[in-house]
mmCIF file of C-alpha atoms in Angstrom:
data_model
loop_
_atom_site.group_PDB
_atom_site.id
_atom_site.type_symbol
_atom_site.label_atom_id
_atom_site.label_comp_id
_atom_site.label_asym_id
_atom_site.label_seq_id
_atom_site.Cartn_x
_atom_site.Cartn_y
_atom_site.Cartn_z
ATOM 1 C CA UNK A 1 8.461 -77.954 -45.333
ATOM 2 C CA UNK A 2 11.433 -79.839 -43.973
ATOM 3 C CA UNK A 3 10.372 -83.000 -45.802
ATOM 4 C CA UNK A 4 9.996 -80.999 -49.022
ATOM 5 C CA UNK A 5 13.463 -79.515 -48.571
ATOM 6 C CA UNK A 6 14.983 -82.940 -47.958
ATOM 7 C CA UNK A 7 13.229 -84.347 -51.018
ATOM 8 C CA UNK A 8 14.501 -81.458 -53.143
ATOM 9 C CA UNK A 9 18.051 -82.015 -51.909
ATOM 10 C CA UNK A 10 17.779 -85.721 -52.631
ATOM 11 C CA UNK A 11 16.476 -85.011 -56.152
ATOM 12 C CA UNK A 12 19.407 -82.683 -56.830
ATOM 13 C CA UNK A 13 21.864 -85.264 -55.475
ATOM 14 C CA UNK A 14 20.277 -88.000 -57.588
ATOM 15 C CA UNK A 15 20.475 -85.816 -60.709
ATOM 16 C CA UNK A 16 24.132 -85.014 -60.026
ATOM 17 C CA UNK A 17 24.914 -88.684 -59.420
ATOM 18 C CA UNK A 18 23.138 -89.672 -62.646
ATOM 19 C CA UNK A 19 25.085 -87.100 -64.663
ATOM 20 C CA UNK A 20 28.438 -88.106 -63.139
ATOM 21 C CA UNK A 21 27.961 -91.826 -63.811
ATOM 22 C CA UNK A 22 26.809 -91.019 -67.370
ATOM 23 C CA UNK A 23 29.933 -88.899 -67.905
ATOM 24 C CA UNK A 24 32.080 -91.633 -66.390
ATOM 25 C CA UNK A 25 30.798 -94.416 -68.641
ATOM 26 C CA UNK A 26 30.790 -92.241 -71.757
ATOM 27 C CA UNK A 27 34.311 -90.894 -71.341
ATOM 28 C CA UNK A 28 35.667 -94.314 -70.311
ATOM 29 C CA UNK A 29 34.214 -96.040 -73.388
ATOM 30 C CA UNK A 30 35.624 -93.379 -75.725
ATOM 31 C CA UNK A 31 39.073 -93.472 -74.097
ATOM 32 C CA UNK A 32 39.125 -97.295 -74.065
ATOM 33 C CA UNK A 33 38.226 -97.455 -77.758
ATOM 34 C CA UNK A 34 40.988 -94.998 -78.609
ATOM 35 C CA UNK A 35 43.397 -96.958 -76.371
ATOM 36 C CA UNK A 36 42.468 -100.175 -78.201
ATOM 37 C CA UNK A 37 43.222 -98.644 -81.595
ATOM 38 C CA UNK A 38 46.318 -96.675 -80.595
ATOM 39 C CA UNK A 39 48.031 -98.438 -77.692
ATOM 40 C CA UNK A 40 46.979 -102.066 -78.255
ATOM 41 C CA UNK A 41 47.449 -101.621 -82.013
ATOM 42 C CA UNK A 42 44.124 -103.448 -82.577
ATOM 43 C CA UNK A 43 43.200 -101.510 -85.717
ATOM 44 C CA UNK A 44 39.980 -103.342 -86.496
ATOM 45 C CA UNK A 45 37.005 -101.012 -85.957
ATOM 46 C CA UNK A 46 34.435 -103.424 -87.451
ATOM 47 C CA UNK A 47 35.407 -106.144 -84.984
ATOM 48 C CA UNK A 48 35.431 -103.735 -82.033
ATOM 49 C CA UNK A 49 31.925 -102.580 -83.008
ATOM 50 C CA UNK A 50 30.822 -106.218 -83.324
ATOM 51 C CA UNK A 51 32.118 -106.994 -79.814
ATOM 52 C CA UNK A 52 30.155 -103.997 -78.493
ATOM 53 C CA UNK A 53 26.967 -105.193 -80.207
ATOM 54 C CA UNK A 54 27.360 -108.715 -78.785
ATOM 55 C CA UNK A 55 27.961 -107.404 -75.248
ATOM 56 C CA UNK A 56 25.040 -104.985 -75.543
ATOM 57 C CA UNK A 57 22.702 -107.712 -76.826
ATOM 58 C CA UNK A 58 23.669 -109.945 -73.917
ATOM 59 C CA UNK A 59 23.382 -107.143 -71.365
ATOM 60 C CA UNK A 60 19.971 -106.012 -72.591
ATOM 61 C CA UNK A 61 18.686 -109.599 -72.481
ATOM 62 C CA UNK A 62 19.876 -110.017 -68.882
ATOM 63 C CA UNK A 63 18.362 -106.692 -67.758
ATOM 64 C CA UNK A 64 14.981 -107.312 -69.415
ATOM 65 C CA UNK A 65 14.520 -111.093 -69.357
ATOM 66 C CA UNK A 66 16.564 -112.284 -66.375
ATOM 67 C CA UNK A 67 16.709 -109.447 -63.838
ATOM 68 C CA UNK A 68 13.467 -107.858 -65.133
ATOM 69 C CA UNK A 69 14.713 -104.380 -64.243
ATOM 70 C CA UNK A 70 13.020 -102.970 -67.341
ATOM 71 C CA UNK A 71 9.747 -104.238 -68.846
ATOM 72 C CA UNK A 72 9.963 -105.527 -72.405
ATOM 73 C CA UNK A 73 8.275 -103.385 -75.031
ATOM 74 C CA UNK A 74 6.601 -105.962 -77.267
ATOM 75 C CA UNK A 75 7.103 -105.485 -81.012
ATOM 76 C CA UNK A 76 5.174 -107.413 -83.655
ATOM 77 C CA UNK A 77 7.388 -109.920 -85.539
ATOM 78 C CA UNK A 78 6.504 -108.233 -88.827
ATOM 79 C CA UNK A 79 7.479 -104.816 -87.453
ATOM 80 C CA UNK A 80 10.850 -106.179 -86.340
ATOM 81 C CA UNK A 81 11.844 -106.644 -89.987
ATOM 82 C CA UNK A 82 9.919 -103.743 -91.544
ATOM 83 C CA UNK A 83 10.749 -101.156 -88.854
ATOM 84 C CA UNK A 84 13.506 -102.321 -86.505
ATOM 85 C CA UNK A 85 15.811 -103.835 -89.132
ATOM 86 C CA UNK A 86 16.183 -100.648 -91.247
ATOM 87 C CA UNK A 87 16.808 -98.663 -88.069
ATOM 88 C CA UNK A 88 19.384 -101.250 -86.976
ATOM 89 C CA UNK A 89 21.190 -100.910 -90.289
ATOM 90 C CA UNK A 90 21.577 -97.134 -89.882
ATOM 91 C CA UNK A 91 22.397 -97.627 -86.199
ATOM 92 C CA UNK A 92 25.160 -100.092 -87.167
ATOM 93 C CA UNK A 93 26.646 -97.686 -89.723
ATOM 94 C CA UNK A 94 26.606 -94.894 -87.142
ATOM 95 C CA UNK A 95 28.561 -96.889 -84.549
ATOM 96 C CA UNK A 96 31.053 -98.268 -87.078
ATOM 97 C CA UNK A 97 31.792 -94.823 -88.511
ATOM 98 C CA UNK A 98 32.375 -93.504 -84.999
ATOM 99 C CA UNK A 99 34.906 -96.228 -84.268
ATOM 100 C CA UNK A 100 36.596 -95.763 -87.653
ATOM 101 C CA UNK A 101 37.006 -92.050 -86.978
ATOM 102 C CA UNK A 102 38.510 -92.824 -83.551
ATOM 103 C CA UNK A 103 41.168 -94.924 -85.235
ATOM 104 C CA UNK A 104 42.394 -92.050 -87.408
ATOM 105 C CA UNK A 105 41.772 -88.792 -85.520
ATOM 106 C CA UNK A 106 42.146 -87.629 -81.888
ATOM 107 C CA UNK A 107 39.219 -87.922 -79.470
ATOM 108 C CA UNK A 108 39.042 -84.131 -79.142
ATOM 109 C CA UNK A 109 38.592 -83.626 -82.889
ATOM 110 C CA UNK A 110 36.165 -86.520 -83.247
ATOM 111 C CA UNK A 111 33.981 -85.304 -80.381
ATOM 112 C CA UNK A 112 33.879 -81.784 -81.796
ATOM 113 C CA UNK A 113 32.799 -83.045 -85.223
ATOM 114 C CA UNK A 114 30.069 -85.208 -83.638
ATOM 115 C CA UNK A 115 28.664 -81.996 -82.166
ATOM 116 C CA UNK A 116 27.769 -81.103 -85.765
ATOM 117 C CA UNK A 117 24.810 -83.522 -85.557
ATOM 118 C CA UNK A 118 22.138 -80.864 -84.749
ATOM 119 C CA UNK A 119 23.065 -79.008 -87.939
ATOM 120 C CA UNK A 120 22.963 -82.113 -90.143
ATOM 121 C CA UNK A 121 19.598 -83.099 -88.607
ATOM 122 C CA UNK A 122 18.006 -79.732 -89.375
ATOM 123 C CA UNK A 123 19.466 -79.556 -92.900
ATOM 124 C CA UNK A 124 18.348 -83.122 -93.730
ATOM 125 C CA UNK A 125 14.826 -82.430 -92.493
ATOM 126 C CA UNK A 126 14.722 -79.234 -94.557
ATOM 127 C CA UNK A 127 16.201 -80.693 -97.762
ATOM 128 C CA UNK A 128 14.715 -84.191 -97.823
ATOM 129 C CA UNK A 129 11.552 -83.938 -95.725
ATOM 130 C CA UNK A 130 10.783 -80.284 -96.609
ATOM 131 C CA UNK A 131 10.200 -79.273 -93.007
ATOM 132 C CA UNK A 132 10.068 -75.627 -92.021
ATOM 133 C CA UNK A 133 12.198 -74.270 -89.174
ATOM 134 C CA UNK A 134 12.017 -70.878 -87.507
ATOM 135 C CA UNK A 135 14.856 -68.419 -88.042
ATOM 136 C CA UNK A 136 15.920 -68.884 -84.427
ATOM 137 C CA UNK A 137 16.764 -72.524 -85.138
ATOM 138 C CA UNK A 138 18.897 -71.553 -88.138
ATOM 139 C CA UNK A 139 20.588 -68.766 -86.172
ATOM 140 C CA UNK A 140 21.477 -71.172 -83.351
ATOM 141 C CA UNK A 141 23.339 -73.375 -85.855
ATOM 142 C CA UNK A 142 25.735 -70.578 -86.897
ATOM 143 C CA UNK A 143 28.166 -70.956 -83.941
ATOM 144 C CA UNK A 144 28.116 -74.758 -84.349
ATOM 145 C CA UNK A 145 29.092 -74.564 -88.013
ATOM 146 C CA UNK A 146 31.612 -71.786 -87.351
ATOM 147 C CA UNK A 147 33.206 -73.699 -84.478
ATOM 148 C CA UNK A 148 33.493 -76.887 -86.565
ATOM 149 C CA UNK A 149 35.133 -74.978 -89.431
ATOM 150 C CA UNK A 150 37.615 -73.299 -87.100
ATOM 151 C CA UNK A 151 38.442 -76.594 -85.382
ATOM 152 C CA UNK A 152 38.919 -78.435 -88.686
ATOM 153 C CA UNK A 153 41.158 -75.746 -90.183
ATOM 154 C CA UNK A 154 43.387 -75.565 -87.102
ATOM 155 C CA UNK A 155 43.488 -79.318 -86.260
ATOM 156 C CA UNK A 156 47.149 -80.349 -86.028
ATOM 157 C CA UNK A 157 46.418 -84.092 -86.390
ATOM 158 C CA UNK A 158 43.978 -83.751 -89.287
ATOM 159 C CA UNK A 159 43.241 -86.928 -91.248
ATOM 160 C CA UNK A 160 40.880 -86.786 -94.234
ATOM 161 C CA UNK A 161 39.620 -90.362 -93.829
ATOM 162 C CA UNK A 162 38.934 -89.953 -90.104
ATOM 163 C CA UNK A 163 37.298 -86.567 -90.680
ATOM 164 C CA UNK A 164 34.990 -87.963 -93.369
ATOM 165 C CA UNK A 165 34.086 -90.963 -91.178
ATOM 166 C CA UNK A 166 33.113 -88.667 -88.299
ATOM 167 C CA UNK A 167 31.164 -86.344 -90.617
ATOM 168 C CA UNK A 168 29.243 -89.196 -92.248
ATOM 169 C CA UNK A 169 28.673 -90.517 -88.732
ATOM 170 C CA UNK A 170 26.822 -87.274 -87.991
ATOM 171 C CA UNK A 171 24.677 -87.846 -91.080
ATOM 172 C CA UNK A 172 23.968 -91.414 -89.957
ATOM 173 C CA UNK A 173 22.973 -90.209 -86.487
ATOM 174 C CA UNK A 174 20.662 -87.579 -87.991
ATOM 175 C CA UNK A 175 19.131 -90.113 -90.387
ATOM 176 C CA UNK A 176 18.522 -92.543 -87.522
ATOM 177 C CA UNK A 177 16.850 -89.851 -85.435
ATOM 178 C CA UNK A 178 14.633 -88.688 -88.301
ATOM 179 C CA UNK A 179 13.683 -92.200 -89.439
ATOM 180 C CA UNK A 180 12.723 -93.076 -85.871
ATOM 181 C CA UNK A 181 9.829 -90.618 -86.104
ATOM 182 C CA UNK A 182 8.172 -92.624 -88.882
ATOM 183 C CA UNK A 183 9.530 -96.162 -88.556
ATOM 184 C CA UNK A 184 9.062 -96.426 -84.790
ATOM 185 C CA UNK A 185 5.787 -94.524 -84.609
ATOM 186 C CA UNK A 186 3.612 -96.072 -81.913
ATOM 187 C CA UNK A 187 6.525 -97.571 -79.960
ATOM 188 C CA UNK A 188 7.953 -95.609 -77.022
ATOM 189 C CA UNK A 189 11.426 -97.128 -76.759
ATOM 190 C CA UNK A 190 13.860 -96.392 -73.962
ATOM 191 C CA UNK A 191 17.605 -96.915 -74.398
ATOM 192 C CA UNK A 192 17.551 -100.492 -73.013
ATOM 193 C CA UNK A 193 14.729 -101.749 -75.238
ATOM 194 C CA UNK A 194 16.340 -100.019 -78.200
ATOM 195 C CA UNK A 195 19.546 -101.980 -77.615
ATOM 196 C CA UNK A 196 17.554 -105.177 -76.982
ATOM 197 C CA UNK A 197 16.016 -105.073 -80.440
ATOM 198 C CA UNK A 198 18.683 -103.321 -82.524
ATOM 199 C CA UNK A 199 21.969 -104.780 -81.253
ATOM 200 C CA UNK A 200 21.225 -108.388 -82.408
ATOM 201 C CA UNK A 201 20.320 -107.127 -85.871
ATOM 202 C CA UNK A 202 23.465 -104.973 -85.913
ATOM 203 C CA UNK A 203 25.576 -108.020 -84.954
ATOM 204 C CA UNK A 204 24.021 -109.996 -87.798
ATOM 205 C CA UNK A 205 24.639 -107.168 -90.287
ATOM 206 C CA UNK A 206 28.246 -106.562 -89.240
ATOM 207 C CA UNK A 207 29.421 -110.092 -88.397
ATOM 208 C CA UNK A 208 30.177 -111.305 -91.930
ATOM 209 C CA UNK A 209 31.920 -108.100 -93.163
ATOM 210 C CA UNK A 210 34.039 -108.015 -89.989
ATOM 211 C CA UNK A 211 35.083 -111.645 -90.482
ATOM 212 C CA UNK A 212 35.874 -111.258 -94.190
ATOM 213 C CA UNK A 213 37.655 -107.894 -93.999
ATOM 214 C CA UNK A 214 39.446 -108.174 -90.658
ATOM 215 C CA UNK A 215 39.656 -111.895 -89.831
ATOM 216 C CA UNK A 216 43.150 -112.501 -91.223
ATOM 217 C CA UNK A 217 44.448 -109.259 -89.731
ATOM 218 C CA UNK A 218 43.170 -110.245 -86.279
ATOM 219 C CA UNK A 219 44.954 -113.622 -86.517
ATOM 220 C CA UNK A 220 48.208 -111.859 -87.444
ATOM 221 C CA UNK A 221 47.711 -109.385 -84.592
ATOM 222 C CA UNK A 222 47.048 -112.229 -82.133
ATOM 223 C CA UNK A 223 50.302 -113.942 -83.068
ATOM 224 C CA UNK A 224 52.374 -110.739 -83.043
ATOM 225 C CA UNK A 225 51.011 -109.091 -79.889
ATOM 226 C CA UNK A 226 53.064 -109.741 -76.725
ATOM 227 C CA UNK A 227 49.991 -110.062 -74.467
ATOM 228 C CA UNK A 228 46.989 -110.912 -76.681
ATOM 229 C CA UNK A 229 44.783 -112.360 -73.923
ATOM 230 C CA UNK A 230 45.164 -109.288 -71.705
ATOM 231 C CA UNK A 231 44.367 -107.125 -74.709
ATOM 232 C CA UNK A 232 41.242 -109.181 -75.477
ATOM 233 C CA UNK A 233 40.052 -108.690 -71.891
ATOM 234 C CA UNK A 234 40.338 -104.918 -72.392
ATOM 235 C CA UNK A 235 38.462 -105.134 -75.714
ATOM 236 C CA UNK A 236 35.578 -107.136 -74.244
ATOM 237 C CA UNK A 237 35.549 -104.891 -71.155
ATOM 238 C CA UNK A 238 34.950 -101.931 -73.453
ATOM 239 C CA UNK A 239 31.939 -103.819 -74.816
ATOM 240 C CA UNK A 240 30.531 -104.358 -71.327
ATOM 241 C CA UNK A 241 31.032 -100.675 -70.497
ATOM 242 C CA UNK A 242 29.354 -99.731 -73.789
ATOM 243 C CA UNK A 243 26.219 -101.503 -72.588
ATOM 244 C CA UNK A 244 26.511 -99.867 -69.150
ATOM 245 C CA UNK A 245 26.610 -96.535 -70.972
ATOM 246 C CA UNK A 246 23.203 -97.243 -72.515
ATOM 247 C CA UNK A 247 21.837 -98.183 -69.112
ATOM 248 C CA UNK A 248 23.226 -94.943 -67.647
ATOM 249 C CA UNK A 249 21.436 -92.962 -70.367
ATOM 250 C CA UNK A 250 18.139 -94.460 -69.197
ATOM 251 C CA UNK A 251 18.956 -93.419 -65.615
ATOM 252 C CA UNK A 252 20.009 -89.860 -66.442
ATOM 253 C CA UNK A 253 16.930 -89.213 -68.618
ATOM 254 C CA UNK A 254 14.650 -90.059 -65.721
ATOM 255 C CA UNK A 255 16.654 -88.026 -63.187
ATOM 256 C CA UNK A 256 17.159 -84.693 -64.980
ATOM 257 C CA UNK A 257 15.208 -82.050 -66.864
ATOM 258 C CA UNK A 258 15.555 -81.502 -70.615
ATOM 259 C CA UNK A 259 17.654 -78.360 -70.152
ATOM 260 C CA UNK A 260 19.958 -80.050 -67.629
ATOM 261 C CA UNK A 261 20.369 -83.022 -69.953
ATOM 262 C CA UNK A 262 21.325 -80.739 -72.847
ATOM 263 C CA UNK A 263 23.881 -78.736 -70.848
ATOM 264 C CA UNK A 264 25.315 -81.869 -69.223
ATOM 265 C CA UNK A 265 25.649 -83.499 -72.644
ATOM 266 C CA UNK A 266 27.774 -80.652 -73.965
ATOM 267 C CA UNK A 267 29.865 -80.456 -70.801
ATOM 268 C CA UNK A 268 30.424 -84.194 -71.190
ATOM 269 C CA UNK A 269 32.100 -83.524 -74.544
ATOM 270 C CA UNK A 270 34.387 -80.985 -72.864
ATOM 271 C CA UNK A 271 35.270 -83.545 -70.168
ATOM 272 C CA UNK A 272 36.018 -86.195 -72.828
ATOM 273 C CA UNK A 273 38.255 -83.756 -74.727
ATOM 274 C CA UNK A 274 40.161 -82.807 -71.558
ATOM 275 C CA UNK A 275 40.627 -86.382 -70.330
ATOM 276 C CA UNK A 276 41.729 -87.634 -73.749
ATOM 277 C CA UNK A 277 44.286 -84.835 -74.016
ATOM 278 C CA UNK A 278 45.666 -85.695 -70.557
ATOM 279 C CA UNK A 279 46.071 -89.363 -71.556
ATOM 280 C CA UNK A 280 47.122 -89.248 -75.209
ATOM 281 C CA UNK A 281 48.703 -85.757 -75.266
ATOM 282 C CA UNK A 282 47.572 -85.061 -78.814
ATOM 283 C CA UNK A 283 48.618 -81.525 -79.837
ATOM 284 C CA UNK A 284 45.864 -78.903 -79.581
ATOM 285 C CA UNK A 285 46.502 -75.364 -80.806
ATOM 286 C CA UNK A 286 44.897 -72.395 -78.999
ATOM 287 C CA UNK A 287 42.627 -71.646 -81.990
ATOM 288 C CA UNK A 288 41.627 -75.310 -82.114
ATOM 289 C CA UNK A 289 40.549 -75.131 -78.468
ATOM 290 C CA UNK A 290 38.619 -71.929 -79.197
ATOM 291 C CA UNK A 291 36.833 -73.648 -82.094
ATOM 292 C CA UNK A 292 35.878 -76.565 -79.865
ATOM 293 C CA UNK A 293 34.575 -74.160 -77.221
ATOM 294 C CA UNK A 294 32.496 -72.209 -79.759
ATOM 295 C CA UNK A 295 30.983 -75.466 -81.022
ATOM 296 C CA UNK A 296 29.970 -76.604 -77.521
ATOM 297 C CA UNK A 297 28.474 -73.197 -76.675
ATOM 298 C CA UNK A 298 26.583 -73.336 -79.970
ATOM 299 C CA UNK A 299 25.191 -76.803 -79.171
ATOM 300 C CA UNK A 300 24.035 -75.584 -75.764
ATOM 301 C CA UNK A 301 22.380 -72.543 -77.345
ATOM 302 C CA UNK A 302 20.706 -74.747 -79.962
ATOM 303 C CA UNK A 303 19.308 -77.010 -77.232
ATOM 304 C CA UNK A 304 18.054 -73.957 -75.331
ATOM 305 C CA UNK A 305 16.281 -72.603 -78.422
ATOM 306 C CA UNK A 306 14.633 -75.956 -79.110
ATOM 307 C CA UNK A 307 13.502 -76.142 -75.492
ATOM 308 C CA UNK A 308 12.067 -72.601 -75.529
ATOM 309 C CA UNK A 309 10.153 -73.310 -78.734
ATOM 310 C CA UNK A 310 8.747 -76.492 -77.213
ATOM 311 C CA UNK A 311 7.390 -74.431 -74.293
ATOM 312 C CA UNK A 312 5.343 -72.120 -76.514
ATOM 313 C CA UNK A 313 1.660 -71.841 -75.672
ATOM 314 C CA UNK A 314 -0.823 -73.864 -77.766
ATOM 315 C CA UNK A 315 -1.764 -71.946 -80.885
ATOM 316 C CA UNK A 316 1.626 -70.275 -81.105
ATOM 317 C CA UNK A 317 3.493 -71.130 -84.309
ATOM 318 C CA UNK A 318 6.121 -73.704 -83.474
ATOM 319 C CA UNK A 319 8.857 -75.504 -85.349
ATOM 320 C CA UNK A 320 7.639 -78.840 -86.772
ATOM 321 C CA UNK A 321 8.707 -81.705 -84.555
ATOM 322 C CA UNK A 322 10.134 -79.430 -81.917
ATOM 323 C CA UNK A 323 10.601 -81.843 -78.999
ATOM 324 C CA UNK A 324 7.644 -81.774 -76.617
ATOM 325 C CA UNK A 325 9.529 -83.455 -73.827
ATOM 326 C CA UNK A 326 12.995 -84.505 -72.834
ATOM 327 C CA UNK A 327 12.641 -87.975 -74.354
ATOM 328 C CA UNK A 328 12.439 -86.374 -77.802
ATOM 329 C CA UNK A 329 15.480 -84.187 -77.286
ATOM 330 C CA UNK A 330 17.892 -87.089 -77.787
ATOM 331 C CA UNK A 331 18.375 -89.868 -80.305
ATOM 332 C CA UNK A 332 16.973 -93.269 -79.414
ATOM 333 C CA UNK A 333 20.475 -94.427 -78.584
ATOM 334 C CA UNK A 334 23.136 -92.005 -77.521
ATOM 335 C CA UNK A 335 26.238 -92.414 -80.131
ATOM 336 C CA UNK A 336 28.081 -89.392 -79.118
ATOM 337 C CA UNK A 337 28.401 -92.804 -79.407
ATOM 338 C CA UNK A 338 27.695 -90.488 -77.739
ATOM 339 C CA UNK A 339 27.231 -93.418 -76.553
ATOM 340 C CA UNK A 340 29.007 -96.139 -78.161
ATOM 341 C CA UNK A 341 27.287 -99.478 -78.357
#
C-alpha cells in the first residue's frame, strides 16, 4: 500500500512537472516572438518562421539520430512526397500565419482567436467532409463562438490584418488536423517525428519566399539596429525554444490523462495572456477579459464533451472520429503554435 501511495504521488508530481515545463516553453516562445516583432523591430515573420523550422529540423535530427532518445518512425520515400509534403505545406502556412498575427495584434487577442480552432474543425468536417456531429458537440461550441465575438468587438488594439491572419491560422490548423486522418493513415507520429519529417519540407517551402520578400528589409534592419548580433542571438534562441516546446509536448502527452491535457491546455492560454499583459501592458477592457474567459471555459467544455463521447460503450451512437484516446485529442504538432515551430 505504501509503495502504491508513493507511486501515485510520484505520478502526480511528474504530471505537474510536465505541465509546468510545457507551459513554460509555450509561453516563453510566444512572448519571445512578440518581443522580436515589437521590441527588436524585426518585422519579418517569414524569416522568423524559417529560423524556427531550421532549429526544429536540427533538434529533431539530434534527438532521433544522434542521442536516439526517440526511435525513428520509418516513412516510405514515396509517402514522404505524397503524404508528408502536403501536410508540411499546410503546417508551414499555419505557423507563418501565427507569426504574422503576432506582429499585428496583442498576444492576448491572438491566443483567444486561436481558441476558435475546435469550432473551425467541426464546421470544416461538416461542410466539406459531410460528417455528422451530435447536438452536444454543436452546443459546446456556442460559448467559444460567443466569447470570440465578444473579445473581437471589445478589443482595444484591433487590427484587421492581424485578426484575419489569426483566423485563417485556425482554418489551417483545422485543415492540418483533418488531413492527418487520411494522409497519415497507418503512421502513428509523435511530436518529435512529426517535426523530423515536416520541418525540413517547411524550410524548403518557405526559404525562397522569405529571401525574396524580406531579404532586403533584413539587410536594412541589420545596418540600422544598434545591437544586431545580440538581437540575432535572441531570434535563434526562440527557434531553439520552439523545438524544445515540441519535445515538451511529447513529455506531457505521456504524463497526463486526456482530460488533464485539455484543461491544462486552456489554462496555458490564460497564463500566456496574463504574462503577455504584464510584459507588454497592452490595454484590455473588462468586457474583453470576460470574452476571453468565456472562450476558455467553452474550450474546456468542448474538450469534456468530446472526452465523454469517446467513453461511450460499444454500440452506443458516437460522433464520427470522436477521439478514442488522448493522442487523438490534439493536432499532430501543437501550434497554439500552440506550439510554435
